[in-house]
């Protein structure tokens, strides 16, 4: 099964592929009954998923592992698929299960089927939160996990902690004729992408769009429109995608960007063509974001003239 583009993005389907089944998280008996036939994603300490020789997902059934969902080290319940099969994730070190390979999240997003990649993204985000939340931020007490891994309760003050998702805006900025793109120094040569940044406390999404674009490029946003979102578990963000209409200001760079500039539709479409046919790449011109990201989805929509009139 070939992966769909934008592996974590579900702009074309409101209905999720996984029922997270929150009502089961507090039902140990029901989870134990689901465990034997459940699929279990095993993650190592670095967040890599166990995989086969071709780096495809290697997810044993619960019955292939020792004990139940609590007895093998508090497996995290992810949800039920369309066939009613349960899915869990578990630290690989807590089992004796062996697999020949590993896959990172970016590789999975590119090569795995969308459902498996989305499960991996969910599992990795929860694992990252659990690894970094061992003690209560209020009193320092040790935390214990409940609700099938989705709630941490302090053993001293009883304060409850939940997985954190950080909202970030990502925006395709246009002056009507051109698209504003920037690049970081760590990126491959010639690669540019859309402007992005985290939402600050007390700020609306629209205010965050205008502030981030101005801070990073000096361009003034006139107004913006929300288009779609993408979970971005690197380690725990939610990317909120916008198209913004801006003044045709001269671009200046900031500490965050090595370079930023306006690109014409012809330049963006040429970059798309180079990706589709590498033989067209002569080592010159723009390279755009990989297809696993919402940044690329925004760029493609603008290049096609389908971005709120921008």
PDB file of C-alpha atoms in Angstrom:
ATOM      1  CA  UNK A   1       0.000   0.000   0.000  1.00  0.00           C
ATOM      2  CA  UNK A   2       1.597   3.238  -1.117  1.00  0.00           C
ATOM      3  CA  UNK A   3       1.604   6.120   1.355  1.00  0.00           C
ATOM      4  CA  UNK A   4      -0.568   9.113   0.630  1.00  0.00           C
ATOM      5  CA  UNK A   5       1.132  12.513   0.399  1.00  0.00           C
ATOM      6  CA  UNK A   6       1.083  14.623   3.564  1.00  0.00           C
ATOM      7  CA  UNK A   7       1.097  11.513   5.721  1.00  0.00           C
ATOM      8  CA  UNK A   8      -0.073  13.255   8.904  1.00  0.00           C
ATOM      9  CA  UNK A   9      -2.585  15.576   7.219  1.00  0.00           C
ATOM     10  CA  UNK A  10      -6.245  14.680   6.857  1.00  0.00           C
ATOM     11  CA  UNK A  11      -7.587  17.714   5.026  1.00  0.00           C
ATOM     12  CA  UNK A  12      -9.620  15.407   2.791  1.00  0.00           C
ATOM     13  CA  UNK A  13     -11.366  13.496   5.587  1.00  0.00           C
ATOM     14  CA  UNK A  14     -13.114  14.863   8.663  1.00  0.00           C
ATOM     15  CA  UNK A  15     -13.573  11.385  10.117  1.00  0.00           C
ATOM     16  CA  UNK A  16     -10.444  10.126  11.823  1.00  0.00           C
ATOM     17  CA  UNK A  17      -9.120   6.689  10.939  1.00  0.00           C
ATOM     18  CA  UNK A  18      -8.658   5.818  14.614  1.00  0.00           C
ATOM     19  CA  UNK A  19     -11.286   5.916  17.346  1.00  0.00           C
ATOM     20  CA  UNK A  20      -9.335   7.011  20.397  1.00  0.00           C
ATOM     21  CA  UNK A  21     -12.079   5.483  22.575  1.00  0.00           C
ATOM     22  CA  UNK A  22     -11.555   7.645  25.642  1.00  0.00           C
ATOM     23  CA  UNK A  23     -14.293   5.709  27.466  1.00  0.00           C
ATOM     24  CA  UNK A  24     -12.021   2.626  27.507  1.00  0.00           C
ATOM     25  CA  UNK A  25      -9.039   4.345  29.100  1.00  0.00           C
ATOM     26  CA  UNK A  26     -10.529   3.917  32.578  1.00  0.00           C
ATOM     27  CA  UNK A  27     -11.690   0.329  31.969  1.00  0.00           C
ATOM     28  CA  UNK A  28      -8.780  -2.051  32.715  1.00  0.00           C
ATOM     29  CA  UNK A  29     -10.951  -5.134  32.222  1.00  0.00           C
ATOM     30  CA  UNK A  30     -11.983  -4.055  28.725  1.00  0.00           C
ATOM     31  CA  UNK A  31      -8.396  -3.200  27.763  1.00  0.00           C
ATOM     32  CA  UNK A  32      -7.176  -6.569  29.044  1.00  0.00           C
ATOM     33  CA  UNK A  33      -9.810  -8.307  26.932  1.00  0.00           C
ATOM     34  CA  UNK A  34      -8.655  -6.388  23.843  1.00  0.00           C
ATOM     35  CA  UNK A  35      -4.952  -6.948  24.502  1.00  0.00           C
ATOM     36  CA  UNK A  36      -4.390 -10.477  23.050  1.00  0.00           C
ATOM     37  CA  UNK A  37      -5.351  -9.482  19.477  1.00  0.00           C
ATOM     38  CA  UNK A  38      -4.212  -5.865  19.736  1.00  0.00           C
ATOM     39  CA  UNK A  39      -1.420  -4.403  17.633  1.00  0.00           C
ATOM     40  CA  UNK A  40       1.453  -3.059  19.728  1.00  0.00           C
ATOM     41  CA  UNK A  41       3.873  -0.439  18.420  1.00  0.00           C
ATOM     42  CA  UNK A  42       7.206  -0.855  20.199  1.00  0.00           C
ATOM     43  CA  UNK A  43       9.409   2.227  20.562  1.00  0.00           C
ATOM     44  CA  UNK A  44      12.995   2.286  21.737  1.00  0.00           C
ATOM     45  CA  UNK A  45      14.329   4.939  24.116  1.00  0.00           C
ATOM     46  CA  UNK A  46      15.127   7.286  21.223  1.00  0.00           C
ATOM     47  CA  UNK A  47      11.604   7.078  19.821  1.00  0.00           C
ATOM     48  CA  UNK A  48      12.401   4.753  16.920  1.00  0.00           C
ATOM     49  CA  UNK A  49       9.794   2.140  16.048  1.00  0.00           C
ATOM     50  CA  UNK A  50      10.736  -1.512  15.696  1.00  0.00           C
ATOM     51  CA  UNK A  51      10.629  -2.460  12.026  1.00  0.00           C
ATOM     52  CA  UNK A  52      11.503  -5.264   9.629  1.00  0.00           C
ATOM     53  CA  UNK A  53      14.424  -5.409   7.182  1.00  0.00           C
ATOM     54  CA  UNK A  54      12.623  -3.001   4.824  1.00  0.00           C
ATOM     55  CA  UNK A  55      11.914  -0.594   7.728  1.00  0.00           C
ATOM     56  CA  UNK A  56       8.182  -1.376   7.626  1.00  0.00           C
ATOM     57  CA  UNK A  57       6.244  -1.392  10.892  1.00  0.00           C
ATOM     58  CA  UNK A  58       6.807  -4.509  12.971  1.00  0.00           C
ATOM     59  CA  UNK A  59       3.921  -4.568  15.488  1.00  0.00           C
ATOM     60  CA  UNK A  60       3.427  -7.816  17.427  1.00  0.00           C
ATOM     61  CA  UNK A  61       0.078  -8.833  18.835  1.00  0.00           C
ATOM     62  CA  UNK A  62      -0.474  -8.462  22.529  1.00  0.00           C
ATOM     63  CA  UNK A  63      -0.512 -12.235  22.891  1.00  0.00           C
ATOM     64  CA  UNK A  64       3.087 -12.315  21.598  1.00  0.00           C
ATOM     65  CA  UNK A  65       4.198 -10.239  24.588  1.00  0.00           C
ATOM     66  CA  UNK A  66       4.343 -11.114  28.263  1.00  0.00           C
ATOM     67  CA  UNK A  67       1.407 -10.202  30.493  1.00  0.00           C
ATOM     68  CA  UNK A  68      -1.350  -7.713  29.765  1.00  0.00           C
ATOM     69  CA  UNK A  69      -1.429  -4.000  28.939  1.00  0.00           C
ATOM     70  CA  UNK A  70      -0.524  -3.133  32.535  1.00  0.00           C
ATOM     71  CA  UNK A  71       1.673  -6.125  33.327  1.00  0.00           C
ATOM     72  CA  UNK A  72       4.224  -5.397  30.595  1.00  0.00           C
ATOM     73  CA  UNK A  73       4.994  -1.898  31.761  1.00  0.00           C
ATOM     74  CA  UNK A  74       1.848   0.189  31.437  1.00  0.00           C
ATOM     75  CA  UNK A  75       1.261   0.116  27.687  1.00  0.00           C
ATOM     76  CA  UNK A  76      -0.424   3.247  26.364  1.00  0.00           C
ATOM     77  CA  UNK A  77      -3.809   2.655  24.725  1.00  0.00           C
ATOM     78  CA  UNK A  78      -3.952   4.448  21.364  1.00  0.00           C
ATOM     79  CA  UNK A  79      -7.458   3.492  20.225  1.00  0.00           C
ATOM     80  CA  UNK A  80      -9.517   1.230  17.970  1.00  0.00           C
ATOM     81  CA  UNK A  81      -9.180   0.946  14.207  1.00  0.00           C
ATOM     82  CA  UNK A  82     -12.100   0.680  11.779  1.00  0.00           C
ATOM     83  CA  UNK A  83     -12.300  -3.094  12.355  1.00  0.00           C
ATOM     84  CA  UNK A  84     -12.466  -2.656  16.138  1.00  0.00           C
ATOM     85  CA  UNK A  85      -8.914  -3.868  16.727  1.00  0.00           C
ATOM     86  CA  UNK A  86      -7.145  -2.160  19.607  1.00  0.00           C
ATOM     87  CA  UNK A  87      -3.741  -0.515  19.258  1.00  0.00           C
ATOM     88  CA  UNK A  88      -1.228   0.169  22.014  1.00  0.00           C
ATOM     89  CA  UNK A  89       2.322   1.478  22.252  1.00  0.00           C
ATOM     90  CA  UNK A  90       4.988   0.266  24.636  1.00  0.00           C
ATOM     91  CA  UNK A  91       8.660   0.861  25.412  1.00  0.00           C
ATOM     92  CA  UNK A  92      10.568  -1.848  23.540  1.00  0.00           C
ATOM     93  CA  UNK A  93      13.032  -2.274  26.419  1.00  0.00           C
ATOM     94  CA  UNK A  94      10.201  -3.651  28.545  1.00  0.00           C
ATOM     95  CA  UNK A  95       9.769  -6.683  26.282  1.00  0.00           C
ATOM     96  CA  UNK A  96      11.938  -9.468  24.908  1.00  0.00           C
ATOM     97  CA  UNK A  97      10.549  -8.965  21.418  1.00  0.00           C
ATOM     98  CA  UNK A  98      13.217  -8.685  18.736  1.00  0.00           C
ATOM     99  CA  UNK A  99      13.071  -6.942  15.360  1.00  0.00           C
ATOM    100  CA  UNK A 100      15.862  -6.483  12.792  1.00  0.00           C
ATOM    101  CA  UNK A 101      15.304  -2.813  12.041  1.00  0.00           C
ATOM    102  CA  UNK A 102      14.217   0.591  13.277  1.00  0.00           C
ATOM    103  CA  UNK A 103      12.337   3.457  11.635  1.00  0.00           C
ATOM    104  CA  UNK A 104      12.266   7.102  12.591  1.00  0.00           C
ATOM    105  CA  UNK A 105       9.121   9.189  12.373  1.00  0.00           C
ATOM    106  CA  UNK A 106      10.085  11.190   9.297  1.00  0.00           C
ATOM    107  CA  UNK A 107      10.914   8.034   7.378  1.00  0.00           C
ATOM    108  CA  UNK A 108       7.618   6.478   8.421  1.00  0.00           C
ATOM    109  CA  UNK A 109       5.690   9.565   7.313  1.00  0.00           C
ATOM    110  CA  UNK A 110       7.265   9.252   3.875  1.00  0.00           C
ATOM    111  CA  UNK A 111       7.059   5.494   3.325  1.00  0.00           C
ATOM    112  CA  UNK A 112       4.431   3.939   5.597  1.00  0.00           C
ATOM    113  CA  UNK A 113       0.686   3.814   4.938  1.00  0.00           C
ATOM    114  CA  UNK A 114      -1.046   6.838   6.442  1.00  0.00           C
ATOM    115  CA  UNK A 115      -2.787   4.923   9.231  1.00  0.00           C
ATOM    116  CA  UNK A 116       0.435   3.348  10.501  1.00  0.00           C
ATOM    117  CA  UNK A 117       2.334   6.635  10.248  1.00  0.00           C
ATOM    118  CA  UNK A 118      -0.400   8.433  12.209  1.00  0.00           C
ATOM    119  CA  UNK A 119      -0.314   5.742  14.922  1.00  0.00           C
ATOM    120  CA  UNK A 120       3.467   6.128  15.173  1.00  0.00           C
ATOM    121  CA  UNK A 121       3.111   9.908  15.446  1.00  0.00           C
ATOM    122  CA  UNK A 122       0.592   9.570  18.265  1.00  0.00           C
ATOM    123  CA  UNK A 123       2.705   6.983  20.072  1.00  0.00           C
ATOM    124  CA  UNK A 124       5.899   9.021  19.811  1.00  0.00           C
ATOM    125  CA  UNK A 125       4.260  12.206  21.085  1.00  0.00           C
ATOM    126  CA  UNK A 126       2.868  10.426  24.159  1.00  0.00           C
ATOM    127  CA  UNK A 127       6.179   8.648  24.775  1.00  0.00           C
ATOM    128  CA  UNK A 128       8.046  11.964  24.653  1.00  0.00           C
ATOM    129  CA  UNK A 129       5.651  13.511  27.173  1.00  0.00           C
ATOM    130  CA  UNK A 130       5.955  10.544  29.559  1.00  0.00           C
ATOM    131  CA  UNK A 131       9.749  10.520  29.336  1.00  0.00           C
ATOM    132  CA  UNK A 132       9.954  14.209  30.303  1.00  0.00           C
ATOM    133  CA  UNK A 133       7.251  14.322  32.949  1.00  0.00           C
ATOM    134  CA  UNK A 134       8.471  12.192  35.825  1.00  0.00           C
ATOM    135  CA  UNK A 135       7.843  14.728  38.609  1.00  0.00           C
ATOM    136  CA  UNK A 136       5.154  17.243  39.453  1.00  0.00           C
ATOM    137  CA  UNK A 137       5.917  20.810  38.388  1.00  0.00           C
ATOM    138  CA  UNK A 138       4.086  22.181  41.432  1.00  0.00           C
ATOM    139  CA  UNK A 139       5.590  20.204  44.341  1.00  0.00           C
ATOM    140  CA  UNK A 140       8.239  17.928  42.840  1.00  0.00           C
ATOM    141  CA  UNK A 141       6.440  14.725  43.798  1.00  0.00           C
ATOM    142  CA  UNK A 142       6.714  11.586  41.702  1.00  0.00           C
ATOM    143  CA  UNK A 143       4.062  11.088  39.040  1.00  0.00           C
ATOM    144  CA  UNK A 144       2.042   7.932  38.462  1.00  0.00           C
ATOM    145  CA  UNK A 145       0.327   7.279  35.134  1.00  0.00           C
ATOM    146  CA  UNK A 146      -3.370   6.449  34.881  1.00  0.00           C
ATOM    147  CA  UNK A 147      -6.086   6.243  32.214  1.00  0.00           C
ATOM    148  CA  UNK A 148      -4.065   3.856  30.045  1.00  0.00           C
ATOM    149  CA  UNK A 149      -1.129   6.267  29.952  1.00  0.00           C
ATOM    150  CA  UNK A 150      -2.969   9.541  29.243  1.00  0.00           C
ATOM    151  CA  UNK A 151      -3.043  11.018  32.768  1.00  0.00           C
ATOM    152  CA  UNK A 152      -0.207  11.596  35.241  1.00  0.00           C
ATOM    153  CA  UNK A 153      -1.204  12.212  38.866  1.00  0.00           C
ATOM    154  CA  UNK A 154       1.168  13.506  41.524  1.00  0.00           C
ATOM    155  CA  UNK A 155       1.629  11.081  44.409  1.00  0.00           C
ATOM    156  CA  UNK A 156       2.066  13.998  46.852  1.00  0.00           C
ATOM    157  CA  UNK A 157      -0.349  16.805  45.946  1.00  0.00           C
ATOM    158  CA  UNK A 158      -2.656  14.852  43.588  1.00  0.00           C
ATOM    159  CA  UNK A 159      -2.290  17.464  40.833  1.00  0.00           C
ATOM    160  CA  UNK A 160      -3.210  16.002  37.453  1.00  0.00           C
ATOM    161  CA  UNK A 161      -1.031  16.403  34.343  1.00  0.00           C
ATOM    162  CA  UNK A 162      -2.024  15.695  30.735  1.00  0.00           C
ATOM    163  CA  UNK A 163      -0.059  15.378  27.474  1.00  0.00           C
ATOM    164  CA  UNK A 164       0.903  18.773  26.115  1.00  0.00           C
ATOM    165  CA  UNK A 165       0.415  19.969  22.556  1.00  0.00           C
ATOM    166  CA  UNK A 166       1.990  23.286  21.562  1.00  0.00           C
ATOM    167  CA  UNK A 167       0.048  25.288  18.930  1.00  0.00           C
ATOM    168  CA  UNK A 168       2.114  26.820  16.144  1.00  0.00           C
ATOM    169  CA  UNK A 169       1.031  28.807  13.102  1.00  0.00           C
ATOM    170  CA  UNK A 170       2.479  28.093   9.675  1.00  0.00           C
ATOM    171  CA  UNK A 171       1.623  30.464   6.882  1.00  0.00           C
ATOM    172  CA  UNK A 172       1.886  30.867   3.135  1.00  0.00           C
ATOM    173  CA  UNK A 173       2.284  34.634   2.708  1.00  0.00           C
ATOM    174  CA  UNK A 174       1.417  36.198  -0.650  1.00  0.00           C
ATOM    175  CA  UNK A 175       1.310  39.745  -1.981  1.00  0.00           C
ATOM    176  CA  UNK A 176      -1.067  38.588  -4.696  1.00  0.00           C
ATOM    177  CA  UNK A 177       1.629  37.753  -7.225  1.00  0.00           C
ATOM    178  CA  UNK A 178       4.474  36.230  -5.201  1.00  0.00           C
ATOM    179  CA  UNK A 179       4.974  33.790  -2.318  1.00  0.00           C
ATOM    180  CA  UNK A 180       7.161  34.630   0.687  1.00  0.00           C
ATOM    181  CA  UNK A 181       9.498  31.810   1.698  1.00  0.00           C
ATOM    182  CA  UNK A 182      12.451  31.609   4.072  1.00  0.00           C
ATOM    183  CA  UNK A 183      15.214  29.176   4.955  1.00  0.00           C
ATOM    184  CA  UNK A 184      17.202  28.169   8.017  1.00  0.00           C
ATOM    185  CA  UNK A 185      20.952  27.694   7.797  1.00  0.00           C
ATOM    186  CA  UNK A 186      20.714  24.005   8.796  1.00  0.00           C
ATOM    187  CA  UNK A 187      18.515  23.092   5.810  1.00  0.00           C
ATOM    188  CA  UNK A 188      19.782  21.579   2.559  1.00  0.00           C
ATOM    189  CA  UNK A 189      21.079  24.141   0.094  1.00  0.00           C
ATOM    190  CA  UNK A 190      18.403  25.979  -1.916  1.00  0.00           C
ATOM    191  CA  UNK A 191      15.506  24.702   0.234  1.00  0.00           C
ATOM    192  CA  UNK A 192      12.956  27.290   1.334  1.00  0.00           C
ATOM    193  CA  UNK A 193       9.692  26.910   3.215  1.00  0.00           C
ATOM    194  CA  UNK A 194       6.800  28.831   4.701  1.00  0.00           C
ATOM    195  CA  UNK A 195       7.046  31.018   7.808  1.00  0.00           C
ATOM    196  CA  UNK A 196       6.113  29.332  11.102  1.00  0.00           C
ATOM    197  CA  UNK A 197       6.227  30.024  14.826  1.00  0.00           C
ATOM    198  CA  UNK A 198       4.650  29.190  18.159  1.00  0.00           C
ATOM    199  CA  UNK A 199       1.569  30.956  19.487  1.00  0.00           C
ATOM    200  CA  UNK A 200       2.352  33.037  22.572  1.00  0.00           C
ATOM    201  CA  UNK A 201       0.165  33.275  25.716  1.00  0.00           C
ATOM    202  CA  UNK A 202      -2.791  35.629  25.358  1.00  0.00           C
ATOM    203  CA  UNK A 203      -2.456  35.741  21.576  1.00  0.00           C
ATOM    204  CA  UNK A 204      -5.011  34.829  18.908  1.00  0.00           C
ATOM    205  CA  UNK A 205      -3.926  32.687  15.963  1.00  0.00           C
ATOM    206  CA  UNK A 206      -4.351  35.644  13.625  1.00  0.00           C
ATOM    207  CA  UNK A 207      -2.186  37.830  15.839  1.00  0.00           C
ATOM    208  CA  UNK A 208       0.460  35.099  15.920  1.00  0.00           C
ATOM    209  CA  UNK A 209       0.482  34.969  12.099  1.00  0.00           C
ATOM    210  CA  UNK A 210       1.013  38.722  11.786  1.00  0.00           C
ATOM    211  CA  UNK A 211       3.654  38.835  14.542  1.00  0.00           C
ATOM    212  CA  UNK A 212       5.705  35.888  13.290  1.00  0.00           C
ATOM    213  CA  UNK A 213       5.746  37.093   9.689  1.00  0.00           C
ATOM    214  CA  UNK A 214       6.760  40.611  10.748  1.00  0.00           C
ATOM    215  CA  UNK A 215       9.427  39.388  13.198  1.00  0.00           C
ATOM    216  CA  UNK A 216      11.034  36.946  10.777  1.00  0.00           C
ATOM    217  CA  UNK A 217      10.760  38.823   7.472  1.00  0.00           C
ATOM    218  CA  UNK A 218       9.664  42.417   8.069  1.00  0.00           C
ATOM    219  CA  UNK A 219       6.578  41.892   5.889  1.00  0.00           C
ATOM    220  CA  UNK A 220       3.260  43.324   7.115  1.00  0.00           C
ATOM    221  CA  UNK A 221       0.262  40.996   6.958  1.00  0.00           C
ATOM    222  CA  UNK A 222      -3.050  42.601   5.942  1.00  0.00           C
ATOM    223  CA  UNK A 223      -5.337  39.648   6.788  1.00  0.00           C
ATOM    224  CA  UNK A 224      -5.190  35.861   6.925  1.00  0.00           C
ATOM    225  CA  UNK A 225      -7.386  32.794   6.534  1.00  0.00           C
ATOM    226  CA  UNK A 226      -7.175  29.401   8.255  1.00  0.00           C
ATOM    227  CA  UNK A 227      -6.904  26.417   5.878  1.00  0.00           C
ATOM    228  CA  UNK A 228      -6.047  23.260   7.828  1.00  0.00           C
ATOM    229  CA  UNK A 229      -3.888  21.621  10.486  1.00  0.00           C
ATOM    230  CA  UNK A 230      -1.287  18.917  10.945  1.00  0.00           C
ATOM    231  CA  UNK A 231      -0.020  17.199  14.093  1.00  0.00           C
ATOM    232  CA  UNK A 232       3.753  17.627  14.141  1.00  0.00           C
ATOM    233  CA  UNK A 233       5.177  15.298  16.805  1.00  0.00           C
ATOM    234  CA  UNK A 234       8.730  16.685  16.757  1.00  0.00           C
ATOM    235  CA  UNK A 235       8.116  16.446  19.614  1.00  0.00           C
ATOM    236  CA  UNK A 236       4.580  17.738  20.338  1.00  0.00           C
ATOM    237  CA  UNK A 237       3.247  20.543  18.144  1.00  0.00           C
ATOM    238  CA  UNK A 238       0.045  21.172  16.239  1.00  0.00           C
ATOM    239  CA  UNK A 239       0.694  23.134  13.046  1.00  0.00           C
ATOM    240  CA  UNK A 240      -2.201  25.466  12.168  1.00  0.00           C
ATOM    241  CA  UNK A 241      -1.993  26.347   8.489  1.00  0.00           C
ATOM    242  CA  UNK A 242      -2.928  29.778   7.112  1.00  0.00           C
ATOM    243  CA  UNK A 243      -2.813  31.749   3.897  1.00  0.00           C
ATOM    244  CA  UNK A 244      -1.968  35.402   4.509  1.00  0.00           C
ATOM    245  CA  UNK A 245      -2.412  38.445   2.268  1.00  0.00           C
ATOM    246  CA  UNK A 246       0.442  40.892   2.811  1.00  0.00           C
ATOM    247  CA  UNK A 247       1.855  44.182   1.632  1.00  0.00           C
ATOM    248  CA  UNK A 248       4.590  43.825  -1.037  1.00  0.00           C
ATOM    249  CA  UNK A 249       7.213  44.929   1.481  1.00  0.00           C
ATOM    250  CA  UNK A 250      10.942  44.590   1.062  1.00  0.00           C
ATOM    251  CA  UNK A 251      12.078  41.486   2.919  1.00  0.00           C
ATOM    252  CA  UNK A 252      14.600  41.585   5.739  1.00  0.00           C
ATOM    253  CA  UNK A 253      15.952  38.566   7.572  1.00  0.00           C
ATOM    254  CA  UNK A 254      16.036  37.833  11.295  1.00  0.00           C
ATOM    255  CA  UNK A 255      18.132  35.693  13.620  1.00  0.00           C
ATOM    256  CA  UNK A 256      15.807  32.748  12.903  1.00  0.00           C
ATOM    257  CA  UNK A 257      16.168  32.778   9.124  1.00  0.00           C
ATOM    258  CA  UNK A 258      19.325  32.735   7.041  1.00  0.00           C
ATOM    259  CA  UNK A 259      17.416  34.163   4.088  1.00  0.00           C
ATOM    260  CA  UNK A 260      13.869  35.075   3.053  1.00  0.00           C
ATOM    261  CA  UNK A 261      12.558  36.298  -0.272  1.00  0.00           C
ATOM    262  CA  UNK A 262       9.582  36.557  -2.586  1.00  0.00           C
ATOM    263  CA  UNK A 263       9.156  33.842  -5.250  1.00  0.00           C
ATOM    264  CA  UNK A 264       6.949  33.947  -8.335  1.00  0.00           C
ATOM    265  CA  UNK A 265       4.499  31.199  -9.256  1.00  0.00           C
ATOM    266  CA  UNK A 266       6.785  30.256 -12.126  1.00  0.00           C
ATOM    267  CA  UNK A 267       9.690  29.720  -9.716  1.00  0.00           C
ATOM    268  CA  UNK A 268       7.565  27.643  -7.337  1.00  0.00           C
ATOM    269  CA  UNK A 269       6.128  25.532 -10.144  1.00  0.00           C
ATOM    270  CA  UNK A 270       9.624  24.951 -11.493  1.00  0.00           C
ATOM    271  CA  UNK A 271      10.635  23.655  -8.042  1.00  0.00           C
ATOM    272  CA  UNK A 272       7.659  21.284  -8.068  1.00  0.00           C
ATOM    273  CA  UNK A 273       8.701  20.023 -11.493  1.00  0.00           C
ATOM    274  CA  UNK A 274      12.292  19.430 -10.324  1.00  0.00           C
ATOM    275  CA  UNK A 275      11.038  17.299  -7.461  1.00  0.00           C
ATOM    276  CA  UNK A 276       8.722  15.301  -9.725  1.00  0.00           C
ATOM    277  CA  UNK A 277      11.525  14.724 -12.248  1.00  0.00           C
ATOM    278  CA  UNK A 278      15.030  14.970 -10.707  1.00  0.00           C
ATOM    279  CA  UNK A 279      16.563  14.945 -14.188  1.00  0.00           C
ATOM    280  CA  UNK A 280      15.319  18.533 -14.529  1.00  0.00           C
ATOM    281  CA  UNK A 281      17.436  19.685 -11.578  1.00  0.00           C
ATOM    282  CA  UNK A 282      20.530  21.464 -12.846  1.00  0.00           C
ATOM    283  CA  UNK A 283      21.668  22.481  -9.373  1.00  0.00           C
ATOM    284  CA  UNK A 284      20.082  25.902  -9.590  1.00  0.00           C
ATOM    285  CA  UNK A 285      16.819  27.378  -8.407  1.00  0.00           C
ATOM    286  CA  UNK A 286      14.406  26.822  -5.542  1.00  0.00           C
ATOM    287  CA  UNK A 287      13.785  23.581  -3.639  1.00  0.00           C
ATOM    288  CA  UNK A 288      10.573  23.398  -1.614  1.00  0.00           C
ATOM    289  CA  UNK A 289       9.524  21.503   1.526  1.00  0.00           C
ATOM    290  CA  UNK A 290       9.125  17.697   1.419  1.00  0.00           C
ATOM    291  CA  UNK A 291       5.638  16.349   0.769  1.00  0.00           C
ATOM    292  CA  UNK A 292       5.190  14.983   4.283  1.00  0.00           C
ATOM    293  CA  UNK A 293       4.658  18.490   5.694  1.00  0.00           C
ATOM    294  CA  UNK A 294       1.757  20.899   5.771  1.00  0.00           C
ATOM    295  CA  UNK A 295       4.221  23.547   4.570  1.00  0.00           C
ATOM    296  CA  UNK A 296       4.353  21.784   1.224  1.00  0.00           C
ATOM    297  CA  UNK A 297       0.550  21.455   1.150  1.00  0.00           C
ATOM    298  CA  UNK A 298       0.245  25.207   1.600  1.00  0.00           C
ATOM    299  CA  UNK A 299       2.842  25.877  -1.098  1.00  0.00           C
ATOM    300  CA  UNK A 300       1.131  23.516  -3.535  1.00  0.00           C
ATOM    301  CA  UNK A 301      -2.248  25.128  -2.936  1.00  0.00           C
ATOM    302  CA  UNK A 302      -0.841  28.588  -3.589  1.00  0.00           C
ATOM    303  CA  UNK A 303       0.968  27.457  -6.727  1.00  0.00           C
ATOM    304  CA  UNK A 304      -2.277  25.955  -8.026  1.00  0.00           C
ATOM    305  CA  UNK A 305      -4.129  29.213  -7.380  1.00  0.00           C
ATOM    306  CA  UNK A 306      -6.249  27.508  -4.696  1.00  0.00           C
ATOM    307  CA  UNK A 307      -5.446  29.454  -1.545  1.00  0.00           C
ATOM    308  CA  UNK A 308      -8.239  31.835  -0.680  1.00  0.00           C
ATOM    309  CA  UNK A 309      -7.569  34.096  -3.617  1.00  0.00           C
ATOM    310  CA  UNK A 310      -3.976  34.861  -2.661  1.00  0.00           C
TER     311      UNK A 310
END
